[in-house]
Amino acid sequence: MEAILLVGGRGTRLRPLTINTPKPMLPVAGVPFTAHQLAQAHDAGVDRVILGTSYRAEVFEQYFGAGERLGLDLVYRTEDEPLGTGGGIRHAAQALRSGPEDPVLVFNGDVLSGLDIPALLQAHEDTDADVSLYLTRVADPRAFGLVPTSDDGAVIEFREKPTTPEEIVTDQINAGCYVFKRRVIDEIPTGRPVSVERETFPGLLERGRRLTGFVDDGYWLDLGTPLSFVQGSADLVLGEVRSSAVPGPPGERLLLADARVADSAVVGGGTVVGARSTVGADAVLNASVIMDGVEIGPGATITGSVIATGAVIGAGATLTGCVVAEGARVGVDNELIDGARVWPEVSIPDHAIRFSSDR
Ligand code: GTP
């Protein structure tokens, strides 16, 4: 069984974390996010994966090599200019060995899910679809691509990011994983950017192809924003969603090699403390991602935040819903709140920022 994993995006919504590291290589529950997706694919019977890379392509091969550690045969197909989601699938497909009628799994590289992959493959075979799409239901579908289906699961139309209430015709959205018949991938044009959501799928429908929706109401999260990124990591650590790549049993916290946490510190809510990081006395860490070599001072309070490699958080600082990039320093007693992003190597002096309670 072969799969294509799309990992070539720029991850702009996660800047500045993605300035040096491509989004799928950011650590989630202790390992790069791509490691979870590869483990899930392997556990579902996939044995060969083509990674469609573009932005910072070299980082993937440096980490995963030919895939021996994962029990997978990994192949890299790099786009010199990003070709978009559809163009990326087409470009990667040149390395496939599957025959024209064989099923090929395609994954977006930023979706964390509990999808029953074998059930999706079975549905694809049962309905003899040209493409089967994994769909999930969300309360507010405005930021997504809607995919209404008929009673027998046939896709009726594709509607990208609806704005008016009339346009919200369903709560089913494209969840970022598909099964294609290989010959259908070969129909995508080469040599230019193509969006699979906006061009390929609507075009296939127009040409009368059989597209089937497979609704799975299990865990689903798009890790594209800092808020969902920390949530995904915490859920993996807590065991809300399973991945055999998490380096430890499910629990309140995950401490990586040589992490040092003071006895009086409270670390929970699915927080990861990275390798060689230190957490000072009385610090309180909740649902956060602390990467490697980070120093957290005594009495600091960090909630729902990402602290990147080598950053320093001063004593008594309070961070809620923030991103602190590599090598940055937040001085003592600062208070940073929702959405604050500190750029790499920036240093915020001690006692520089506080939010008044009457804002
Ligand atoms: P944002 O810039 O924050 O929207 O993130 P992104 O660049 O990752 O874009 P998006 O979330 O829409 O991408 C969905 C998936 O497709 C991700 O796994 C991306 O890595 C991948 N992707 C997006 N564009 C390309 C591309 O041009 N080539 C390849 N190979 N993959 C892509």
mmCIF file of C-alpha atoms and ligand atoms in Angstrom:
data_model
loop_
_atom_site.group_PDB
_atom_site.id
_atom_site.type_symbol
_atom_site.label_atom_id
_atom_site.label_comp_id
_atom_site.label_asym_id
_atom_site.label_seq_id
_atom_site.Cartn_x
_atom_site.Cartn_y
_atom_site.Cartn_z
ATOM 1 C CA MET A 1 0.000 0.000 0.000
ATOM 2 C CA GLU A 2 1.398 3.388 -1.026
ATOM 3 C CA ALA A 3 0.654 6.859 0.347
ATOM 4 C CA ILE A 4 1.540 10.441 -0.566
ATOM 5 C CA LEU A 5 2.124 12.886 2.289
ATOM 6 C CA LEU A 6 1.985 16.593 1.415
ATOM 7 C CA VAL A 7 4.487 18.534 3.500
ATOM 8 C CA GLY A 8 5.525 21.398 1.211
ATOM 9 C CA GLY A 9 3.513 24.338 2.600
ATOM 10 C CA ARG A 10 5.074 27.459 4.108
ATOM 11 C CA GLY A 11 2.994 27.320 7.307
ATOM 12 C CA THR A 12 2.535 31.084 7.416
ATOM 13 C CA ARG A 13 -0.087 30.931 10.163
ATOM 14 C CA LEU A 14 2.512 29.430 12.486
ATOM 15 C CA ARG A 15 5.198 32.054 11.937
ATOM 16 C CA PRO A 16 7.679 32.686 13.501
ATOM 17 C CA LEU A 17 7.950 28.977 14.438
ATOM 18 C CA THR A 18 8.085 28.080 10.734
ATOM 19 C CA ILE A 19 10.856 30.510 9.729
ATOM 20 C CA ASN A 20 13.473 27.770 10.137
ATOM 21 C CA THR A 21 11.398 24.635 10.601
ATOM 22 C CA PRO A 22 8.666 23.516 8.197
ATOM 23 C CA LYS A 23 5.314 23.118 9.992
ATOM 24 C CA PRO A 24 5.174 19.300 9.691
ATOM 25 C CA MET A 25 8.608 19.054 11.369
ATOM 26 C CA LEU A 26 7.632 21.061 14.472
ATOM 27 C CA PRO A 27 7.618 18.807 17.547
ATOM 28 C CA VAL A 28 4.182 17.689 18.690
ATOM 29 C CA ALA A 29 4.079 15.426 21.769
ATOM 30 C CA GLY A 30 7.855 15.038 21.629
ATOM 31 C CA VAL A 31 8.464 14.189 17.943
ATOM 32 C CA PRO A 32 7.988 15.988 14.610
ATOM 33 C CA PHE A 33 4.322 15.981 13.640
ATOM 34 C CA THR A 34 5.151 14.017 10.480
ATOM 35 C CA ALA A 35 6.383 11.128 12.683
ATOM 36 C CA HIS A 36 2.857 10.693 14.061
ATOM 37 C CA GLN A 37 1.347 10.658 10.594
ATOM 38 C CA LEU A 38 3.901 8.158 9.313
ATOM 39 C CA ALA A 39 3.314 5.921 12.359
ATOM 40 C CA GLN A 40 -0.458 6.039 11.823
ATOM 41 C CA ALA A 41 -0.014 5.198 8.139
ATOM 42 C CA HIS A 42 2.354 2.334 8.977
ATOM 43 C CA ASP A 43 -0.054 0.990 11.597
ATOM 44 C CA ALA A 44 -2.801 0.978 8.944
ATOM 45 C CA GLY A 45 -0.744 -1.172 6.577
ATOM 46 C CA VAL A 46 1.013 1.441 4.425
ATOM 47 C CA ASP A 47 4.564 0.367 3.559
ATOM 48 C CA ARG A 48 5.754 3.032 1.093
ATOM 49 C CA VAL A 49 5.309 6.802 1.442
ATOM 50 C CA ILE A 50 6.203 9.555 -1.042
ATOM 51 C CA LEU A 51 6.801 12.851 0.774
ATOM 52 C CA GLY A 52 5.879 15.836 -1.404
ATOM 53 C CA THR A 53 8.279 18.499 -0.164
ATOM 54 C CA SER A 54 9.087 22.068 -1.179
ATOM 55 C CA TYR A 55 9.693 24.578 1.628
ATOM 56 C CA ARG A 56 12.806 23.560 3.630
ATOM 57 C CA ALA A 57 12.752 20.192 1.894
ATOM 58 C CA GLU A 58 16.137 18.995 3.207
ATOM 59 C CA VAL A 59 14.984 18.894 6.845
ATOM 60 C CA PHE A 60 12.692 15.910 6.255
ATOM 61 C CA GLU A 61 15.297 13.611 4.751
ATOM 62 C CA GLN A 62 17.865 14.584 7.399
ATOM 63 C CA TYR A 63 15.479 13.370 10.093
ATOM 64 C CA PHE A 64 13.670 10.396 8.524
ATOM 65 C CA GLY A 65 16.265 9.141 5.997
ATOM 66 C CA ALA A 66 14.973 6.179 3.987
ATOM 67 C CA GLY A 67 12.459 5.308 6.718
ATOM 68 C CA GLU A 68 14.139 2.213 8.219
ATOM 69 C CA ARG A 69 13.404 3.296 11.822
ATOM 70 C CA LEU A 70 9.701 3.499 10.996
ATOM 71 C CA GLY A 71 9.537 0.277 9.018
ATOM 72 C CA LEU A 72 8.629 2.294 5.922
ATOM 73 C CA ASP A 73 10.146 2.864 2.521
ATOM 74 C CA LEU A 74 10.303 6.690 2.277
ATOM 75 C CA VAL A 75 10.829 8.546 -0.994
ATOM 76 C CA TYR A 76 11.206 12.337 -1.359
ATOM 77 C CA ARG A 77 9.876 14.331 -4.308
ATOM 78 C CA THR A 78 10.812 17.997 -4.067
ATOM 79 C CA GLU A 79 9.120 20.816 -5.993
ATOM 80 C CA ASP A 80 11.501 23.629 -6.950
ATOM 81 C CA GLU A 81 8.540 26.015 -6.999
ATOM 82 C CA PRO A 82 5.590 25.065 -4.766
ATOM 83 C CA LEU A 83 2.934 23.408 -6.935
ATOM 84 C CA GLY A 84 0.025 23.645 -4.481
ATOM 85 C CA THR A 85 -1.860 20.683 -3.055
ATOM 86 C CA GLY A 86 -2.994 19.146 -6.381
ATOM 87 C CA GLY A 87 0.270 19.908 -8.170
ATOM 88 C CA GLY A 88 2.161 18.436 -5.205
ATOM 89 C CA ILE A 89 0.167 15.202 -5.397
ATOM 90 C CA ARG A 90 0.792 14.950 -9.173
ATOM 91 C CA HIS A 91 4.512 15.638 -8.779
ATOM 92 C CA ALA A 92 4.870 13.090 -5.975
ATOM 93 C CA ALA A 93 2.908 10.491 -7.970
ATOM 94 C CA GLN A 94 5.789 10.117 -10.427
ATOM 95 C CA ALA A 95 7.474 7.972 -7.775
ATOM 96 C CA LEU A 96 4.476 5.640 -7.251
ATOM 97 C CA ARG A 97 4.641 1.961 -8.178
ATOM 98 C CA SER A 98 0.893 1.310 -7.893
ATOM 99 C CA GLY A 99 -1.087 0.234 -10.971
ATOM 100 C CA PRO A 100 -3.804 2.427 -12.580
ATOM 101 C CA GLU A 101 -6.715 0.963 -10.584
ATOM 102 C CA ASP A 102 -4.835 0.641 -7.258
ATOM 103 C CA PRO A 103 -5.853 2.818 -4.285
ATOM 104 C CA VAL A 104 -3.342 5.484 -3.203
ATOM 105 C CA LEU A 105 -3.767 7.263 0.138
ATOM 106 C CA VAL A 106 -3.080 11.014 0.240
ATOM 107 C CA PHE A 107 -2.608 12.930 3.487
ATOM 108 C CA ASN A 108 -2.312 16.644 4.203
ATOM 109 C CA GLY A 109 0.704 17.050 6.428
ATOM 110 C CA ASP A 110 -1.001 19.064 9.143
ATOM 111 C CA VAL A 111 -4.097 17.078 10.120
ATOM 112 C CA LEU A 112 -4.172 15.148 13.381
ATOM 113 C CA SER A 113 -6.940 12.563 13.423
ATOM 114 C CA GLY A 114 -8.163 9.300 14.806
ATOM 115 C CA LEU A 115 -9.365 8.293 11.339
ATOM 116 C CA ASP A 116 -10.021 4.596 10.809
ATOM 117 C CA ILE A 117 -7.827 4.353 7.692
ATOM 118 C CA PRO A 118 -8.676 0.683 6.925
ATOM 119 C CA ALA A 119 -12.409 1.576 7.048
ATOM 120 C CA LEU A 120 -11.829 4.440 4.585
ATOM 121 C CA LEU A 121 -9.991 2.053 2.243
ATOM 122 C CA GLN A 122 -12.772 -0.519 2.573
ATOM 123 C CA ALA A 123 -15.425 2.109 1.746
ATOM 124 C CA HIS A 124 -13.375 3.142 -1.286
ATOM 125 C CA GLU A 125 -13.324 -0.440 -2.525
ATOM 126 C CA ASP A 126 -17.019 -1.082 -1.740
ATOM 127 C CA THR A 127 -18.210 2.011 -3.641
ATOM 128 C CA ASP A 128 -15.684 1.606 -6.473
ATOM 129 C CA ALA A 129 -15.090 5.385 -6.215
ATOM 130 C CA ASP A 130 -12.573 7.314 -8.293
ATOM 131 C CA VAL A 131 -11.764 9.339 -5.181
ATOM 132 C CA SER A 132 -12.951 8.794 -1.585
ATOM 133 C CA LEU A 133 -12.693 11.758 0.763
ATOM 134 C CA TYR A 134 -12.454 11.671 4.526
ATOM 135 C CA LEU A 135 -15.029 14.161 5.850
ATOM 136 C CA THR A 136 -15.579 15.379 9.388
ATOM 137 C CA ARG A 137 -18.366 17.477 10.926
ATOM 138 C CA VAL A 138 -17.635 20.801 12.624
ATOM 139 C CA ALA A 139 -19.876 23.257 14.495
ATOM 140 C CA ASP A 140 -18.612 26.281 12.557
ATOM 141 C CA PRO A 141 -17.597 25.306 9.017
ATOM 142 C CA ARG A 142 -16.879 28.851 7.745
ATOM 143 C CA ALA A 143 -13.103 28.456 7.643
ATOM 144 C CA PHE A 144 -13.252 25.169 5.729
ATOM 145 C CA GLY A 145 -14.219 23.560 2.438
ATOM 146 C CA LEU A 146 -17.763 22.198 2.622
ATOM 147 C CA VAL A 147 -18.541 18.836 1.032
ATOM 148 C CA PRO A 148 -22.273 18.014 0.980
ATOM 149 C CA THR A 149 -23.128 14.407 0.088
ATOM 150 C CA SER A 150 -26.304 12.556 -0.891
ATOM 151 C CA ASP A 151 -27.766 9.685 1.184
ATOM 152 C CA ASP A 152 -25.560 7.119 -0.554
ATOM 153 C CA GLY A 153 -22.404 9.167 0.190
ATOM 154 C CA ALA A 154 -21.911 10.596 -3.321
ATOM 155 C CA VAL A 155 -20.338 14.076 -3.237
ATOM 156 C CA ILE A 156 -22.776 16.717 -4.542
ATOM 157 C CA GLU A 157 -20.476 19.743 -4.707
ATOM 158 C CA PHE A 158 -17.407 21.484 -3.256
ATOM 159 C CA ARG A 159 -17.841 24.861 -1.593
ATOM 160 C CA GLU A 160 -14.700 26.592 -0.310
ATOM 161 C CA LYS A 161 -14.932 28.804 2.779
ATOM 162 C CA PRO A 162 -18.617 29.888 2.753
ATOM 163 C CA THR A 163 -19.410 33.401 3.999
ATOM 164 C CA THR A 164 -23.219 33.778 4.038
ATOM 165 C CA PRO A 165 -25.633 31.533 6.020
ATOM 166 C CA GLU A 166 -27.219 30.364 2.716
ATOM 167 C CA GLU A 167 -23.840 29.054 1.602
ATOM 168 C CA ILE A 168 -23.496 26.866 4.690
ATOM 169 C CA VAL A 169 -25.341 23.912 3.205
ATOM 170 C CA THR A 170 -23.761 21.227 5.404
ATOM 171 C CA ASP A 171 -21.542 20.781 8.462
ATOM 172 C CA GLN A 172 -19.374 18.224 6.599
ATOM 173 C CA ILE A 173 -15.911 19.466 5.699
ATOM 174 C CA ASN A 174 -12.942 18.159 3.760
ATOM 175 C CA ALA A 175 -10.752 16.637 6.488
ATOM 176 C CA GLY A 176 -7.544 16.467 4.425
ATOM 177 C CA CYS A 177 -7.152 12.750 3.637
ATOM 178 C CA TYR A 178 -8.195 10.990 0.439
ATOM 179 C CA VAL A 179 -7.989 7.709 -1.437
ATOM 180 C CA PHE A 180 -7.415 8.153 -5.181
ATOM 181 C CA LYS A 181 -7.439 5.568 -7.906
ATOM 182 C CA ARG A 182 -3.916 6.035 -9.198
ATOM 183 C CA ARG A 183 -5.060 6.783 -12.759
ATOM 184 C CA VAL A 184 -7.094 9.757 -11.464
ATOM 185 C CA ILE A 185 -3.940 11.365 -10.018
ATOM 186 C CA ASP A 186 -2.321 11.041 -13.447
ATOM 187 C CA GLU A 187 -5.037 13.332 -14.890
ATOM 188 C CA ILE A 188 -3.865 16.325 -12.788
ATOM 189 C CA PRO A 189 -1.911 18.761 -15.023
ATOM 190 C CA THR A 190 1.856 18.889 -14.561
ATOM 191 C CA GLY A 191 4.273 21.794 -14.373
ATOM 192 C CA ARG A 192 1.979 24.409 -12.818
ATOM 193 C CA PRO A 193 0.358 25.042 -9.423
ATOM 194 C CA VAL A 194 -2.953 23.222 -8.947
ATOM 195 C CA SER A 195 -5.249 23.290 -5.903
ATOM 196 C CA VAL A 196 -6.792 19.882 -5.277
ATOM 197 C CA GLU A 197 -9.652 21.481 -3.328
ATOM 198 C CA ARG A 198 -10.463 24.306 -5.743
ATOM 199 C CA GLU A 199 -9.603 22.819 -9.131
ATOM 200 C CA THR A 200 -9.105 19.046 -9.153
ATOM 201 C CA PHE A 201 -12.127 17.913 -7.124
ATOM 202 C CA PRO A 202 -14.688 20.294 -8.719
ATOM 203 C CA GLY A 203 -13.276 19.391 -12.168
ATOM 204 C CA LEU A 204 -13.653 15.655 -11.519
ATOM 205 C CA LEU A 205 -17.277 16.168 -10.445
ATOM 206 C CA GLU A 206 -17.992 18.157 -13.622
ATOM 207 C CA ARG A 207 -16.567 15.329 -15.686
ATOM 208 C CA GLY A 208 -18.983 12.905 -14.000
ATOM 209 C CA ARG A 209 -16.459 10.999 -11.900
ATOM 210 C CA ARG A 210 -17.534 9.083 -8.813
ATOM 211 C CA LEU A 211 -16.453 10.959 -5.677
ATOM 212 C CA THR A 212 -17.564 9.521 -2.353
ATOM 213 C CA GLY A 213 -17.541 11.113 1.101
ATOM 214 C CA PHE A 214 -16.614 9.009 4.137
ATOM 215 C CA VAL A 215 -17.763 10.728 7.329
ATOM 216 C CA ASP A 216 -15.778 9.828 10.447
ATOM 217 C CA ASP A 217 -16.808 11.633 13.627
ATOM 218 C CA GLY A 218 -13.717 10.662 15.611
ATOM 219 C CA TYR A 219 -10.935 13.035 16.674
ATOM 220 C CA TRP A 220 -9.925 15.629 14.040
ATOM 221 C CA LEU A 221 -7.785 18.753 14.312
ATOM 222 C CA ASP A 222 -6.062 20.988 11.743
ATOM 223 C CA LEU A 223 -2.774 21.979 13.389
ATOM 224 C CA GLY A 224 -2.353 25.149 11.313
ATOM 225 C CA THR A 225 -2.615 27.769 14.089
ATOM 226 C CA PRO A 226 -0.680 28.137 17.378
ATOM 227 C CA LEU A 227 -3.843 27.460 19.375
ATOM 228 C CA SER A 228 -4.621 24.192 17.590
ATOM 229 C CA PHE A 229 -0.932 23.244 17.545
ATOM 230 C CA VAL A 230 -0.680 23.246 21.355
ATOM 231 C CA GLN A 231 -4.065 21.571 21.627
ATOM 232 C CA GLY A 232 -3.004 18.727 19.300
ATOM 233 C CA SER A 233 0.200 18.160 21.233
ATOM 234 C CA ALA A 234 -1.623 18.149 24.586
ATOM 235 C CA ASP A 235 -4.284 15.745 23.289
ATOM 236 C CA LEU A 236 -1.601 13.323 22.093
ATOM 237 C CA VAL A 237 0.191 13.466 25.453
ATOM 238 C CA LEU A 238 -3.091 12.963 27.357
ATOM 239 C CA GLY A 239 -4.067 10.057 25.075
ATOM 240 C CA GLU A 240 -7.198 11.773 23.704
ATOM 241 C CA VAL A 241 -5.932 10.718 20.277
ATOM 242 C CA ARG A 242 -3.541 7.795 19.776
ATOM 243 C CA SER A 243 -0.203 7.667 17.995
ATOM 244 C CA SER A 244 2.404 4.958 18.457
ATOM 245 C CA ALA A 245 5.086 7.633 17.884
ATOM 246 C CA VAL A 246 4.505 9.378 21.252
ATOM 247 C CA PRO A 247 7.681 8.622 23.256
ATOM 248 C CA GLY A 248 5.932 7.634 26.482
ATOM 249 C CA PRO A 249 2.668 6.380 27.977
ATOM 250 C CA PRO A 250 -0.408 8.662 28.049
ATOM 251 C CA GLY A 251 -0.417 11.027 31.032
ATOM 252 C CA GLU A 252 -0.599 14.605 32.299
ATOM 253 C CA ARG A 253 2.876 15.449 31.084
ATOM 254 C CA LEU A 254 5.694 14.194 28.876
ATOM 255 C CA LEU A 255 9.264 14.873 30.001
ATOM 256 C CA LEU A 256 11.914 14.232 27.347
ATOM 257 C CA ALA A 257 15.524 13.158 27.957
ATOM 258 C CA ASP A 258 17.345 15.136 30.644
ATOM 259 C CA ALA A 259 14.448 17.554 31.262
ATOM 260 C CA ARG A 260 14.738 18.876 34.827
ATOM 261 C CA VAL A 261 11.591 19.988 36.651
ATOM 262 C CA ALA A 262 11.753 21.401 40.196
ATOM 263 C CA ASP A 263 9.764 19.383 42.768
ATOM 264 C CA SER A 264 7.494 22.321 43.558
ATOM 265 C CA ALA A 265 6.679 23.055 39.891
ATOM 266 C CA VAL A 266 3.293 21.909 38.555
ATOM 267 C CA VAL A 267 3.378 20.547 35.006
ATOM 268 C CA GLY A 268 0.136 19.191 33.541
ATOM 269 C CA GLY A 269 -2.660 19.369 30.994
ATOM 270 C CA GLY A 270 -0.613 17.417 28.443
ATOM 271 C CA THR A 271 2.450 19.692 28.563
ATOM 272 C CA VAL A 272 5.699 18.494 26.953
ATOM 273 C CA VAL A 273 9.017 19.554 28.475
ATOM 274 C CA GLY A 274 11.741 19.107 25.850
ATOM 275 C CA ALA A 275 15.166 17.535 26.137
ATOM 276 C CA ARG A 276 17.610 19.358 28.465
ATOM 277 C CA SER A 277 14.982 21.972 29.395
ATOM 278 C CA THR A 278 14.725 23.202 32.976
ATOM 279 C CA VAL A 279 11.644 24.313 34.920
ATOM 280 C CA GLY A 280 12.210 26.364 38.091
ATOM 281 C CA ALA A 281 10.586 26.122 41.514
ATOM 282 C CA ASP A 282 6.851 26.902 41.767
ATOM 283 C CA ALA A 283 6.460 27.350 38.004
ATOM 284 C CA VAL A 284 3.058 26.285 36.666
ATOM 285 C CA LEU A 285 2.887 24.843 33.132
ATOM 286 C CA ASN A 286 -0.405 23.847 31.566
ATOM 287 C CA ALA A 287 -1.205 22.447 28.070
ATOM 288 C CA SER A 288 1.991 23.856 26.533
ATOM 289 C CA VAL A 289 4.789 22.786 24.219
ATOM 290 C CA ILE A 290 8.229 23.498 25.690
ATOM 291 C CA MET A 291 10.845 22.523 23.107
ATOM 292 C CA ASP A 292 14.478 21.524 23.748
ATOM 293 C CA GLY A 293 17.027 23.473 25.788
ATOM 294 C CA VAL A 294 14.479 25.934 27.202
ATOM 295 C CA GLU A 295 14.958 27.603 30.577
ATOM 296 C CA ILE A 296 11.850 28.487 32.589
ATOM 297 C CA GLY A 297 12.427 30.602 35.665
ATOM 298 C CA PRO A 298 10.942 30.106 39.143
ATOM 299 C CA GLY A 299 7.323 31.093 39.546
ATOM 300 C CA ALA A 300 6.627 31.472 35.820
ATOM 301 C CA THR A 301 3.115 30.568 34.652
ATOM 302 C CA ILE A 302 2.729 29.234 31.103
ATOM 303 C CA THR A 303 -0.610 28.201 29.650
ATOM 304 C CA GLY A 304 -1.511 27.047 26.116
ATOM 305 C CA SER A 305 1.773 28.377 24.712
ATOM 306 C CA VAL A 306 4.663 27.238 22.532
ATOM 307 C CA ILE A 307 8.199 27.989 23.755
ATOM 308 C CA ALA A 308 10.730 27.131 21.040
ATOM 309 C CA THR A 309 14.243 25.712 21.316
ATOM 310 C CA GLY A 310 16.733 27.636 23.424
ATOM 311 C CA ALA A 311 14.278 30.290 24.642
ATOM 312 C CA VAL A 312 14.507 31.691 28.183
ATOM 313 C CA ILE A 313 11.473 32.674 30.263
ATOM 314 C CA GLY A 314 12.276 34.823 33.272
ATOM 315 C CA ALA A 315 11.112 34.311 36.853
ATOM 316 C CA GLY A 316 7.508 35.241 37.528
ATOM 317 C CA ALA A 317 6.610 35.771 33.869
ATOM 318 C CA THR A 318 3.068 34.902 32.808
ATOM 319 C CA LEU A 319 2.371 33.667 29.269
ATOM 320 C CA THR A 320 -1.068 32.688 28.030
ATOM 321 C CA GLY A 321 -1.715 31.565 24.435
ATOM 322 C CA CYS A 322 1.676 32.842 23.220
ATOM 323 C CA VAL A 323 4.439 31.794 20.866
ATOM 324 C CA VAL A 324 8.058 32.447 21.849
ATOM 325 C CA ALA A 325 10.434 31.611 18.984
ATOM 326 C CA GLU A 326 13.919 30.076 19.082
ATOM 327 C CA GLY A 327 16.503 31.751 21.261
ATOM 328 C CA ALA A 328 14.191 34.560 22.417
ATOM 329 C CA ARG A 329 14.264 35.809 25.995
ATOM 330 C CA VAL A 330 11.256 37.019 27.964
ATOM 331 C CA GLY A 331 12.532 38.923 31.001
ATOM 332 C CA VAL A 332 11.298 38.499 34.555
ATOM 333 C CA ASP A 333 7.759 39.474 35.547
ATOM 334 C CA ASN A 334 6.525 40.156 32.016
ATOM 335 C CA GLU A 335 2.958 39.301 31.148
ATOM 336 C CA LEU A 336 2.178 38.245 27.572
ATOM 337 C CA ILE A 337 -1.321 37.297 26.598
ATOM 338 C CA ASP A 338 -3.349 35.643 23.841
ATOM 339 C CA GLY A 339 -1.802 35.774 20.420
ATOM 340 C CA ALA A 340 1.497 37.459 21.394
ATOM 341 C CA ARG A 341 4.371 36.175 19.253
ATOM 342 C CA VAL A 342 7.987 36.842 20.144
ATOM 343 C CA TRP A 343 10.387 36.625 17.157
ATOM 344 C CA PRO A 344 13.640 34.573 17.229
ATOM 345 C CA GLU A 345 16.510 35.940 19.328
ATOM 346 C CA VAL A 346 14.435 38.943 20.495
ATOM 347 C CA SER A 347 14.994 39.928 24.110
ATOM 348 C CA ILE A 348 12.217 41.530 26.171
ATOM 349 C CA PRO A 349 13.734 43.366 29.151
ATOM 350 C CA ASP A 350 12.674 42.542 32.722
ATOM 351 C CA HIS A 351 9.430 44.159 33.946
ATOM 352 C CA ALA A 352 8.697 45.545 30.442
ATOM 353 C CA ILE A 353 5.149 44.405 29.644
ATOM 354 C CA ARG A 354 2.114 44.042 31.886
ATOM 355 C CA PHE A 355 -1.557 44.114 30.992
ATOM 356 C CA SER A 356 -3.843 46.142 33.163
ATOM 357 C CA SER A 357 -6.906 44.323 34.453
ATOM 358 C CA ASP A 358 -9.203 47.180 33.348
ATOM 359 C CA ARG A 359 -8.384 46.872 29.639
HETATM 360 P P1 GTP B 1 -0.508 28.162 5.947
HETATM 361 O O1 GTP B 1 0.458 28.963 5.107
HETATM 362 O O2 GTP B 1 -0.422 28.562 7.381
HETATM 363 O O3 GTP B 1 -1.913 28.180 5.411
HETATM 364 O O4 GTP B 1 -0.040 26.629 5.919
HETATM 365 P P2 GTP B 1 0.359 25.669 4.686
HETATM 366 O O5 GTP B 1 1.381 26.341 3.848
HETATM 367 O O6 GTP B 1 0.764 24.362 5.268
HETATM 368 O O7 GTP B 1 -0.959 25.534 3.814
HETATM 369 P P3 GTP B 1 -2.201 24.566 4.026
HETATM 370 O O8 GTP B 1 -2.456 24.409 5.491
HETATM 371 O O9 GTP B 1 -3.322 25.022 3.190
HETATM 372 O O10 GTP B 1 -1.658 23.202 3.386
HETATM 373 C C1 GTP B 1 -2.299 21.971 3.541
HETATM 374 C C2 GTP B 1 -1.253 20.877 3.380
HETATM 375 O O11 GTP B 1 -0.723 20.865 2.055
HETATM 376 C C3 GTP B 1 -0.071 21.028 4.312
HETATM 377 O O12 GTP B 1 0.302 19.743 4.738
HETATM 378 C C4 GTP B 1 1.012 21.650 3.450
HETATM 379 O O13 GTP B 1 2.313 21.257 3.854
HETATM 380 C C5 GTP B 1 0.681 21.077 2.089
HETATM 381 N N1 GTP B 1 1.004 22.002 0.986
HETATM 382 C C6 GTP B 1 0.486 23.248 0.798
HETATM 383 N N2 GTP B 1 1.002 23.780 -0.334
HETATM 384 C C7 GTP B 1 1.854 22.859 -0.867
HETATM 385 C C8 GTP B 1 2.692 22.829 -2.029
HETATM 386 O O14 GTP B 1 2.771 23.778 -2.824
HETATM 387 N N3 GTP B 1 3.422 21.683 -2.261
HETATM 388 C C9 GTP B 1 3.359 20.612 -1.406
HETATM 389 N N4 GTP B 1 4.115 19.538 -1.667
HETATM 390 N N5 GTP B 1 2.602 20.624 -0.279
HETATM 391 C C10 GTP B 1 1.844 21.719 -0.028
#
